[in-house]
CSV table of C-alpha atoms in Angstrom, one decimal:
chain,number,residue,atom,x,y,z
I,155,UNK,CA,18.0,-21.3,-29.2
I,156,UNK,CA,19.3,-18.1,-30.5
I,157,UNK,CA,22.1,-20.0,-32.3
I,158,UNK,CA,20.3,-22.3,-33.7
I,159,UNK,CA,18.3,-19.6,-35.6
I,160,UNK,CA,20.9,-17.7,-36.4
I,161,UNK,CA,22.3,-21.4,-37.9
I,162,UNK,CA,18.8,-21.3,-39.9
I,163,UNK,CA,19.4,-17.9,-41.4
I,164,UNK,CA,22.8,-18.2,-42.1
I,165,UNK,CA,23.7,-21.8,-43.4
I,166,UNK,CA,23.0,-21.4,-47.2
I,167,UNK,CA,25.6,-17.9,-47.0
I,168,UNK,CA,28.0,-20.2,-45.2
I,169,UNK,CA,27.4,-23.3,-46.4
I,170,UNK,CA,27.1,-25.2,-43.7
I,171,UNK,CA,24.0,-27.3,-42.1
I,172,UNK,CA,21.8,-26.2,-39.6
I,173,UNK,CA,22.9,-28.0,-37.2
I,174,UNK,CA,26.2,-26.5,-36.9
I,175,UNK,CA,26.5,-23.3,-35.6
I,176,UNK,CA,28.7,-20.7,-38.1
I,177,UNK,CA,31.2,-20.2,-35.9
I,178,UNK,CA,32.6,-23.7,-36.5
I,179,UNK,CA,32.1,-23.6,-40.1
I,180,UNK,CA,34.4,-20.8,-40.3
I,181,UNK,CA,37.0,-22.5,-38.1
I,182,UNK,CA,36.7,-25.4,-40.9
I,183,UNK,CA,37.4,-23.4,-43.9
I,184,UNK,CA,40.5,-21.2,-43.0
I,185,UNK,CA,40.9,-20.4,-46.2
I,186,UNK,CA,37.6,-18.0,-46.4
I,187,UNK,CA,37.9,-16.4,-43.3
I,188,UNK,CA,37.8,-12.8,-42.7
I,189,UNK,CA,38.9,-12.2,-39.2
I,190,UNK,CA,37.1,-8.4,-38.9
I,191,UNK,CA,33.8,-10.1,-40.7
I,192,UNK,CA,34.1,-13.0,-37.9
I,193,UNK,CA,34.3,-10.7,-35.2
I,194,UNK,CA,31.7,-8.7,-36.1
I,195,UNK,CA,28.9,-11.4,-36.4
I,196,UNK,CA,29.9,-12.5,-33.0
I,197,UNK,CA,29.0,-8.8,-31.9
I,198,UNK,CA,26.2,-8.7,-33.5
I,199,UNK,CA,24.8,-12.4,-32.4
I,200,UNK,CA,25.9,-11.5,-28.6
I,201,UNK,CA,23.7,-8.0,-28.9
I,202,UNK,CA,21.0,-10.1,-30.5
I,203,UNK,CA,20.6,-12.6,-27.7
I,204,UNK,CA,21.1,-10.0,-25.2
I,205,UNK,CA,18.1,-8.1,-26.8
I,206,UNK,CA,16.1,-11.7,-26.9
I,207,UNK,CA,16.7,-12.1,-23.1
I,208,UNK,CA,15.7,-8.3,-22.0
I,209,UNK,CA,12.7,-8.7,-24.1
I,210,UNK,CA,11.3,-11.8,-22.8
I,211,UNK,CA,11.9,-10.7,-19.4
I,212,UNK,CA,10.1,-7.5,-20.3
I,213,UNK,CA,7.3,-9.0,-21.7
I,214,UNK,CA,6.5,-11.9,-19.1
I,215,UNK,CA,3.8,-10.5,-16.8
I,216,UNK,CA,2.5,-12.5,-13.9
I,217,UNK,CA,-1.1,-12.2,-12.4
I,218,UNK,CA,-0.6,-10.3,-8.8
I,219,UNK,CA,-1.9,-12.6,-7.4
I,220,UNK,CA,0.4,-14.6,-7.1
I,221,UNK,CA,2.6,-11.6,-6.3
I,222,UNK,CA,0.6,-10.8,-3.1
I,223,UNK,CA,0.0,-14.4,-1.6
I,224,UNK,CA,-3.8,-13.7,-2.7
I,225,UNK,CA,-4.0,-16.5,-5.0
I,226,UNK,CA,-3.5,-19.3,-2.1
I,227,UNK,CA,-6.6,-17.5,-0.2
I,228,UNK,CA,-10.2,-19.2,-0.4
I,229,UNK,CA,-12.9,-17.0,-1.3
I,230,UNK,CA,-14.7,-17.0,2.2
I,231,UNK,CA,-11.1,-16.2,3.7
I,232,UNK,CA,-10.8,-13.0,1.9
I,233,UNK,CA,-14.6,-12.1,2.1
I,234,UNK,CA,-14.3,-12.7,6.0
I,235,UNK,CA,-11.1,-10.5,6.3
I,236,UNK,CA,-12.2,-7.8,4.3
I,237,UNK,CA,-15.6,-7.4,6.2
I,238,UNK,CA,-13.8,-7.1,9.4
I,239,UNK,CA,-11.2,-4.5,7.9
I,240,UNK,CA,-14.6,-2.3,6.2
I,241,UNK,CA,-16.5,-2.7,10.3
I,242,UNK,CA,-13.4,-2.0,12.0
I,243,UNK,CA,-11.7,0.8,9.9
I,244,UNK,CA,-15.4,2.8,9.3
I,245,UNK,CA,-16.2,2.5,13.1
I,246,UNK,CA,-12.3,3.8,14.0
I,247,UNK,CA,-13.0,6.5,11.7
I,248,UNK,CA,-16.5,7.9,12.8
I,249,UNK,CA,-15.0,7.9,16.3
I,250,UNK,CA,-11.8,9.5,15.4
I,251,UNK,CA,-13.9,12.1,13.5
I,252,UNK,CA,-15.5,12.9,16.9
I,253,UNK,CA,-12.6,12.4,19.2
I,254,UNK,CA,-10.4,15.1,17.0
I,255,UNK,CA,-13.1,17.6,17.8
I,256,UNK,CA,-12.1,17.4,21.4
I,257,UNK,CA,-8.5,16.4,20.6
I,258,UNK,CA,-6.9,18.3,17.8
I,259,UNK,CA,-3.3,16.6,18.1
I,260,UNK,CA,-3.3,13.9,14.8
I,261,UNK,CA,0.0,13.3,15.3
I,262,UNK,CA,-0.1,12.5,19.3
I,263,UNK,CA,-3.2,10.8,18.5
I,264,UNK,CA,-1.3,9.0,15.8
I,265,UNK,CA,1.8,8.0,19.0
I,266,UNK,CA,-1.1,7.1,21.0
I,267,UNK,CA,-2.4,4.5,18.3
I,268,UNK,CA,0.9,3.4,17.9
I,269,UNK,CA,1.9,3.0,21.7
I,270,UNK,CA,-1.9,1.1,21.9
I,271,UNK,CA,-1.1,-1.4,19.7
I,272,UNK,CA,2.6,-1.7,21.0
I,273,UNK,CA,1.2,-2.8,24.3
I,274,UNK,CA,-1.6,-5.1,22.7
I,275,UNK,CA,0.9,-6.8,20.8
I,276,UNK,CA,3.4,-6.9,24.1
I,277,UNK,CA,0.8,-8.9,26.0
I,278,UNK,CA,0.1,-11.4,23.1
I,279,UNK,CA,3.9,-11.9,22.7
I,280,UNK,CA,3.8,-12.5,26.8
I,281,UNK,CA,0.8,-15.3,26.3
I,282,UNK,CA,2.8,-17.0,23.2
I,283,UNK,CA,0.5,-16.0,20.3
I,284,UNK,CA,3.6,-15.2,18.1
I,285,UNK,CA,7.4,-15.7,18.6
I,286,UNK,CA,10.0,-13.4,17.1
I,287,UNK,CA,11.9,-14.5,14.0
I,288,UNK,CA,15.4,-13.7,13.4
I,289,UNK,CA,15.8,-10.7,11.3
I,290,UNK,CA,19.2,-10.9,10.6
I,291,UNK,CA,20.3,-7.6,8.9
I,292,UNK,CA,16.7,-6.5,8.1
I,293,UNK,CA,16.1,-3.7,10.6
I,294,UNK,CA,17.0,-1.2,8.0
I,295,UNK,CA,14.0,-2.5,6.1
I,296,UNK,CA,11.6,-2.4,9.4
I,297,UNK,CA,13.3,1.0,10.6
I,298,UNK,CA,12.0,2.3,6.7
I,299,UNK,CA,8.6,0.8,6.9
I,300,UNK,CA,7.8,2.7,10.8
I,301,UNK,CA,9.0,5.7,8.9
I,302,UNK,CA,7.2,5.3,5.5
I,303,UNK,CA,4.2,4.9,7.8
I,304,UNK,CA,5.0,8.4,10.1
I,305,UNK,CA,5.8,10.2,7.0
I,306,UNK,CA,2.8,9.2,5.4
I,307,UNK,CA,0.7,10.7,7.8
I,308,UNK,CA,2.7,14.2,8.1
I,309,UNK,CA,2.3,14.4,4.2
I,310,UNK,CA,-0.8,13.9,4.4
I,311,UNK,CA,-1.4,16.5,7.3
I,312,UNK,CA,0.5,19.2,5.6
I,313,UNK,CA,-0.7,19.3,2.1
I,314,UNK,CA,-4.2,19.2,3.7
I,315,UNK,CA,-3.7,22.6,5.2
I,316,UNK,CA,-2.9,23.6,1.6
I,317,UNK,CA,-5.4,22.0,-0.1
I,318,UNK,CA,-9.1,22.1,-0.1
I,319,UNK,CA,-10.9,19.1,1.8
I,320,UNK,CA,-12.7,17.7,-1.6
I,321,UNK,CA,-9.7,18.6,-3.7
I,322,UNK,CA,-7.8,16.3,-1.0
I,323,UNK,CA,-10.0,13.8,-1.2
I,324,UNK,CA,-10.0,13.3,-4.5
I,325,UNK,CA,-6.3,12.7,-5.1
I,326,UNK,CA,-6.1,10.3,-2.3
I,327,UNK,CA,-9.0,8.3,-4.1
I,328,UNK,CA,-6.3,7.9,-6.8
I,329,UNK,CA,-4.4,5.6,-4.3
I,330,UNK,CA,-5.2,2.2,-6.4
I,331,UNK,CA,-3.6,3.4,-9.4
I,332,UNK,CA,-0.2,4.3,-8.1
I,333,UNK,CA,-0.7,0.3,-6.4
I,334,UNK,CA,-1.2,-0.7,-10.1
I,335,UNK,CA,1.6,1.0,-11.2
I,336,UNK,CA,4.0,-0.3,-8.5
I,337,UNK,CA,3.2,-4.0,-9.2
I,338,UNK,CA,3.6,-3.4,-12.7
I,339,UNK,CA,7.4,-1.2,-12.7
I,340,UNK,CA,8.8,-3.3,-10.2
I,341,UNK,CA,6.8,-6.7,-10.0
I,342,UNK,CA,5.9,-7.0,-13.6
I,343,UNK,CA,2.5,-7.7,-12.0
I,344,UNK,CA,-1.0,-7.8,-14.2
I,345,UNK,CA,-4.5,-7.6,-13.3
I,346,UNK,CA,-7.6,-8.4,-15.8
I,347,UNK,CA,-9.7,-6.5,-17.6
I,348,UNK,CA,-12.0,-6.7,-15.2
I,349,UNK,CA,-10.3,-5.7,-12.1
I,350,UNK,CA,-9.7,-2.0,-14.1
I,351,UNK,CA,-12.7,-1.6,-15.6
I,352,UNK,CA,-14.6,-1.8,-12.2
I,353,UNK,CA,-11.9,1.0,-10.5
I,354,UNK,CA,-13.4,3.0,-13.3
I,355,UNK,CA,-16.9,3.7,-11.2
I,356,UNK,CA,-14.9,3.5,-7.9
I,357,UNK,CA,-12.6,6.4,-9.0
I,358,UNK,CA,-15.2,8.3,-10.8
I,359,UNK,CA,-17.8,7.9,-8.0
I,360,UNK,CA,-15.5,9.0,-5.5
I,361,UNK,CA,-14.8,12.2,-7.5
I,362,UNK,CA,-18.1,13.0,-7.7
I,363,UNK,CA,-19.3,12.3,-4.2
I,364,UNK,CA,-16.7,14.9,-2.7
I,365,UNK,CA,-17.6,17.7,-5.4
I,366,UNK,CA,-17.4,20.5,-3.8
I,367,UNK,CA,-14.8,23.5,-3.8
I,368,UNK,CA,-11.5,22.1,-5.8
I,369,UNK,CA,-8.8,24.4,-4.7
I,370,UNK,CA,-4.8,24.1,-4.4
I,371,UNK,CA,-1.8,25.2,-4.8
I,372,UNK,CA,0.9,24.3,-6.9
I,373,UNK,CA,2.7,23.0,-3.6
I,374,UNK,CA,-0.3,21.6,-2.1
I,375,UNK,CA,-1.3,19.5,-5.5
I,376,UNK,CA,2.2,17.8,-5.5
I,377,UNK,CA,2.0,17.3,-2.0
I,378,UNK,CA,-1.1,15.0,-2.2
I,379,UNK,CA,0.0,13.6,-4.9
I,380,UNK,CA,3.4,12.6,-3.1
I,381,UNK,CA,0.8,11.6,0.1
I,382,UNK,CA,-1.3,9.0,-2.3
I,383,UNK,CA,2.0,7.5,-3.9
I,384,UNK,CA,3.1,7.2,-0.4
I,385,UNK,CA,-0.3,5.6,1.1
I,386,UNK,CA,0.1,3.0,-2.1
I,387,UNK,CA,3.6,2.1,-1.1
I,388,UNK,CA,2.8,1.6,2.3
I,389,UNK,CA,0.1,-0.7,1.4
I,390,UNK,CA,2.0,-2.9,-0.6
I,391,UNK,CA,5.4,-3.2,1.7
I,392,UNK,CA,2.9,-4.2,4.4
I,393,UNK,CA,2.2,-7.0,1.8
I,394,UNK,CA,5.5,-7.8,0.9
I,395,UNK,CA,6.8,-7.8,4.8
I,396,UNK,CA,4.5,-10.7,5.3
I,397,UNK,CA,4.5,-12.8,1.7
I,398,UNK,CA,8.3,-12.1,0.9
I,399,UNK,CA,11.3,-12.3,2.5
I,400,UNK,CA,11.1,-11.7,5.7
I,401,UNK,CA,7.5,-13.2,5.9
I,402,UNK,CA,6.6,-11.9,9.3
I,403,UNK,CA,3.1,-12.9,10.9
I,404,UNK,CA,0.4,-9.4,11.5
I,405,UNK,CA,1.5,-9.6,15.3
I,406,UNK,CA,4.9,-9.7,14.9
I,407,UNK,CA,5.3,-6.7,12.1
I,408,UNK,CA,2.6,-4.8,13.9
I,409,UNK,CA,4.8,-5.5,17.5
I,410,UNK,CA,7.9,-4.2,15.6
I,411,UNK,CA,6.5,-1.5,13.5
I,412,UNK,CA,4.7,0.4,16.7
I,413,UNK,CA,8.2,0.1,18.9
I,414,UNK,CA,9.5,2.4,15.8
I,415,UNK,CA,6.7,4.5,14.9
I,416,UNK,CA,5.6,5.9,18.6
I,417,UNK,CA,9.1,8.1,19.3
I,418,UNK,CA,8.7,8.9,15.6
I,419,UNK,CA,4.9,10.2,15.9
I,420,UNK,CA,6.2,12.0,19.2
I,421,UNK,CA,8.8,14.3,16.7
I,422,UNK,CA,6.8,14.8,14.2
I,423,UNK,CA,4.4,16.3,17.2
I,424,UNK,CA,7.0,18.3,18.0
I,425,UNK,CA,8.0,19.8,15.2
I,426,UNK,CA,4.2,20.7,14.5
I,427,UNK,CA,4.0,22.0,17.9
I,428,UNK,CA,1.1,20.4,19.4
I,429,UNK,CA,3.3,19.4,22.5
I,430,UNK,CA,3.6,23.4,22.9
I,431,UNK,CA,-0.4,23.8,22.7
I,432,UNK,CA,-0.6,20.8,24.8
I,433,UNK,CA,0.8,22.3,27.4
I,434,UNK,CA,-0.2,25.7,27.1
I,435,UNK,CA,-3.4,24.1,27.5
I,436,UNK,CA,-2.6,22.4,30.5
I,437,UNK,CA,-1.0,25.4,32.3
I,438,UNK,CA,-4.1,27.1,31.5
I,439,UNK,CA,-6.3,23.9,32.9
I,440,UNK,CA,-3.7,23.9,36.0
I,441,UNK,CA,-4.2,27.4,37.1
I,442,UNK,CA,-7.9,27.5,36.6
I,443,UNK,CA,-7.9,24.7,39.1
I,444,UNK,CA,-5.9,26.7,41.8
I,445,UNK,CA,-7.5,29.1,41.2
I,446,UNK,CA,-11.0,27.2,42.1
I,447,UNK,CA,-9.0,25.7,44.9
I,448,UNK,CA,-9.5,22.1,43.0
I,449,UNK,CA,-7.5,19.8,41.0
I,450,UNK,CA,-7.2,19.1,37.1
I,451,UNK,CA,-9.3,16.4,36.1
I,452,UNK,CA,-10.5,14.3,33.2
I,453,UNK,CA,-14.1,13.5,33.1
I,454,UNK,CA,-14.0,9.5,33.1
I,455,UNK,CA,-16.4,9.2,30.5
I,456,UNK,CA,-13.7,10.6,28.4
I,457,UNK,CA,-11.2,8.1,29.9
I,458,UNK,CA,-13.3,5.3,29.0
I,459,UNK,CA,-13.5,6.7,25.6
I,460,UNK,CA,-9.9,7.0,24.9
I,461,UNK,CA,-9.1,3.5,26.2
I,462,UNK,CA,-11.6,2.5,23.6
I,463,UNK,CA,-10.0,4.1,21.1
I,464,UNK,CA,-6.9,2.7,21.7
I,465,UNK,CA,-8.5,-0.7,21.9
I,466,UNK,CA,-10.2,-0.1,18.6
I,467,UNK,CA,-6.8,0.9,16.7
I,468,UNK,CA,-5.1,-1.8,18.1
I,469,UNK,CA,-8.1,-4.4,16.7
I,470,UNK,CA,-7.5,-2.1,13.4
I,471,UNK,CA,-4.0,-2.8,12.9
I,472,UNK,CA,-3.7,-6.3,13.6
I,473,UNK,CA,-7.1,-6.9,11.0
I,474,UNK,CA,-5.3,-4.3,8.6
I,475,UNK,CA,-2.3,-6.0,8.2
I,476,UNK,CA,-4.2,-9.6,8.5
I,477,UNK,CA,-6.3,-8.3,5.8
I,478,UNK,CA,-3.7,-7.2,3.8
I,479,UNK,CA,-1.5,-10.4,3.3
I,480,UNK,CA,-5.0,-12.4,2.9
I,481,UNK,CA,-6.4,-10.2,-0.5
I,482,UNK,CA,-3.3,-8.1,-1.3
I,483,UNK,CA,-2.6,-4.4,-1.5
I,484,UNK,CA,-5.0,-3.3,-4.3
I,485,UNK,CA,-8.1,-4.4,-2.5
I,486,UNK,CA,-6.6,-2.7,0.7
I,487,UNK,CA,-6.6,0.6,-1.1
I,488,UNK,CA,-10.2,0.6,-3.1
I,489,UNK,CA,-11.9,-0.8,0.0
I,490,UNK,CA,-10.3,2.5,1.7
I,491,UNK,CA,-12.3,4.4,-1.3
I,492,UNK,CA,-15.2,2.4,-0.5
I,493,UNK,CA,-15.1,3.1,3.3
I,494,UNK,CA,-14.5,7.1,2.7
I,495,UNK,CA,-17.8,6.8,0.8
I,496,UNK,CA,-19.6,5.1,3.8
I,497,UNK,CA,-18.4,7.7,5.9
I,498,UNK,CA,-20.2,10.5,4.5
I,499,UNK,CA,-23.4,8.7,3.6
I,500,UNK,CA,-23.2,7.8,7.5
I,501,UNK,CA,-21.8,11.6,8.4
I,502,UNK,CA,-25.4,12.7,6.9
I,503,UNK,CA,-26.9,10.6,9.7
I,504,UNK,CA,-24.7,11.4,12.4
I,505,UNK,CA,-23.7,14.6,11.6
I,506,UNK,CA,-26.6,16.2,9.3
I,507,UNK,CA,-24.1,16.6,6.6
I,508,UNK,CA,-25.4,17.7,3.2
I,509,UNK,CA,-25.5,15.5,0.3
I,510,UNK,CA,-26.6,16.7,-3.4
I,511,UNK,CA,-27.6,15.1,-6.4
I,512,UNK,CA,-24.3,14.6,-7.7
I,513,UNK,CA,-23.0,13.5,-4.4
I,514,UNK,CA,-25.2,10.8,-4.3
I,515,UNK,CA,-24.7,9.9,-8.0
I,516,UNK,CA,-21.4,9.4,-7.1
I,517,UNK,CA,-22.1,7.3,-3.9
I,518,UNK,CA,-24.1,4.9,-5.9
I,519,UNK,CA,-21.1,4.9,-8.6
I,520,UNK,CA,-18.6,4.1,-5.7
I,521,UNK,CA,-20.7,1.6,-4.4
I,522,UNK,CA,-21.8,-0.6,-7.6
I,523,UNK,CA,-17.9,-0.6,-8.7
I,524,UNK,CA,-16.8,-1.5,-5.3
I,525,UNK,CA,-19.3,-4.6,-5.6
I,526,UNK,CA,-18.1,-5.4,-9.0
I,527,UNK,CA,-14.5,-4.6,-7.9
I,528,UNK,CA,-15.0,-7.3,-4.9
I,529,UNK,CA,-16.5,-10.0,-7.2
I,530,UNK,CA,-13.6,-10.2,-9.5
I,531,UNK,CA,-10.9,-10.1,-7.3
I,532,UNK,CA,-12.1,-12.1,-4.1
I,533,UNK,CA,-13.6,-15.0,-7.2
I,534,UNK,CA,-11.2,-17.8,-7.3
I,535,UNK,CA,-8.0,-17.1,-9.7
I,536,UNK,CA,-7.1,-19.7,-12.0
I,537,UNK,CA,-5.0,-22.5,-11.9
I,538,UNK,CA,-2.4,-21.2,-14.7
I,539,UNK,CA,-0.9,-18.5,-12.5
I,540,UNK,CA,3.3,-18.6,-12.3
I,541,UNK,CA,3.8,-19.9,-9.0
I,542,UNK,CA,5.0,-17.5,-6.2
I,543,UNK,CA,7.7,-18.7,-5.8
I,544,UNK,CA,9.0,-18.1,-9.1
I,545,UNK,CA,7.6,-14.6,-9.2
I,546,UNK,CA,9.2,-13.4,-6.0
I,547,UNK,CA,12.8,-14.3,-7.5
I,548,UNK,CA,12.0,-12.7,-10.8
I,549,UNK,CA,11.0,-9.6,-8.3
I,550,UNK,CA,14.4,-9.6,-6.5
């Protein structure tokens, strides 16, 4: 194509038809050749092509839907998943909420999740609900994700002890636009106008729902920043675990992910020394109990409740990472917005937590764009996408 039009531009200068490309013409008339002039016009046309090709690619944006594995998903399918997800994650998080109150430790709380769902999975595995798949070379890639997911979570600890809780909350809310921006750098991934208009109330609403005392440091700012970038690329390798490549089923990445993640949680508590106030805590618990001529217990209404805890963040992994694959990564991280907004309307109920007018200006905000966020993206996507297959080689 490109020498064809360079044919076009060229053939009255050389004298030769359009159909025949200048190089030949000049290998016909001997006479009138400049060997530097020759060389240089095939420099030039090479560069010119080159810059054709690089352009193109550039410029060829696919809908992400067809990057996440969203587009193959009916409506209901997506509407089904992403109700469970909303139930399961607000419920896990109202009981979290009270459970840290008596249980300080995120990070053995965090290796507790992790060993829950490791033996949920382990028992499914034993029954034949999934086999594993060959992984070839690929651990690095599962070793990474386990660790992407424990680092996450000590970033995210540790800038919040530099941070104020709304200031915190504000730049996690920003989430869906690092998602954006990694589909678009390294996918060359689109949405439509009306996906990001409607993350404009979500993102504003959110803002002004947590207003309240905005204070960091330098250190702490970059930290949550580095914690959102992180919580978007988590999201979308989830995706990409189980629509590319590897393709691994919610059970089976779940099964594998938890192995890694448990003696990595159990570190990172080490390092923060919670396993030292655990067992201060203990020794303290074990000689008031000689002392009353008794020994430790747990109440087993507190047993109860952490089985059930377990349970619950085993039921949230495997719909999280269901959810995930069924309406992709960006939905994942707005209805994550959407749910931290439920949680303080619901906190006011539970909890008698304050709410003033601009709080509840920007509930309402976070709630309308999280409907109209939900209509355009769960609707049905056109027919005219790229298919995915195509779009997970040009991703590669």
């Amino acid at each position: 194509m490109a020498h064809t039009q360079l044919a076009h531009t060229f053939a009255p200068e050389l004298n030769c038809s359009p159909t025949t490309t200048p190089f030949q013409t000049r290998a016909a008339s001997p006479v009138h050749e400049n060997p530097g002039h020759h060389s240089q016009f095939e420099a030039e046309a090479a560069i010119d092509s080159m810059k054709s090709i690089i352009q193109s690619r550039m410029l060829q944006k696919v809908d992400v839907g067809t990057v996440d594995g969203s587009a193959t998903v009916s409506s209901y399918a997506k509407s089904q998943a992403l109700a469970l997800y909303f139930v399961f994650n607000l419920g896990l998080t109202l009981f979290n909420k009270a459970a840290m109150n008596q249980f300080p430790y995120p990070y053995l709380m965090t290796a507790y999740h992790g060993l829950a769902s490791f033996i949920g999975t382990s028992i499914l595995k034993s029954r034949g609900f999934f086999t594993l798949s060959q992984v070839g070379g690929s651990h690095v890639k599962l070793y990474g994700f386990s660790l992407l997911y424990t680092i996450n979570i000590a970033i995210s600890n540790a800038s919040l002890s530099m941070v104020t809780v709304p200031f915190h909350q504000v730049v996690r809310a920003t989430t869906p636009i690092f998602t954006i921006l990694i589909y678009r750098e390294f996918f060359r991934g689109t949405y439509s106008k009306a996906i990001y208009w409607s993350l404009v109330p979500v993102l504003l609403g959110v803002c002004l729902a947590t207003y309240g005392d905005y204070d960091a440091s330098i250190t702490g700012f970059l930290l949550t920043m580095l914690g959102a970038f992180l919580a978007a690329l988590k999201t979308v390798a989830t995706n990409r675990l189980q629509t590319a490549g590897l393709h691994f089923s919610a059970l089976e990445l779940l099964y594998r992910m938890s192995f890694l993640a448990v003696p990595q949680a159990l570190v990172m508590s080490l390092i923060a020394g919670e396993m030292d106030i655990t067992t201060a805590s203990w020794s303290v618990a074990k000689k008031f109990a000689v002392d009353e001529m008794r020994a430790p217990s747990i109440p087993s209404g507190n047993v109860g409740c952490l089985i059930l805890n377990g349970m619950m963040a085993f039921g949230l992994n495997v719909i999280s990472f269901t959810s995930n694959k069924k309406v992709g990564a960006l939905t994942m991280t707005v209805a994550a917005n959407v749910k931290q907004i439920m949680t303080i309307v619901l906190s006011e109920f539970l909890w008698h937590l304050d709410i003033g007018v601009v709080n509840a200006i920007g509930i309402a905000l976070t709630l309308v764009g999280g409907a109209l966020y939900a209509y355009f993206s769960i609707r049905k996507i056109p027919k005219s996408v790229t298919p995915v297959q195509d779009v997970e080689k040009a991703g590669e």
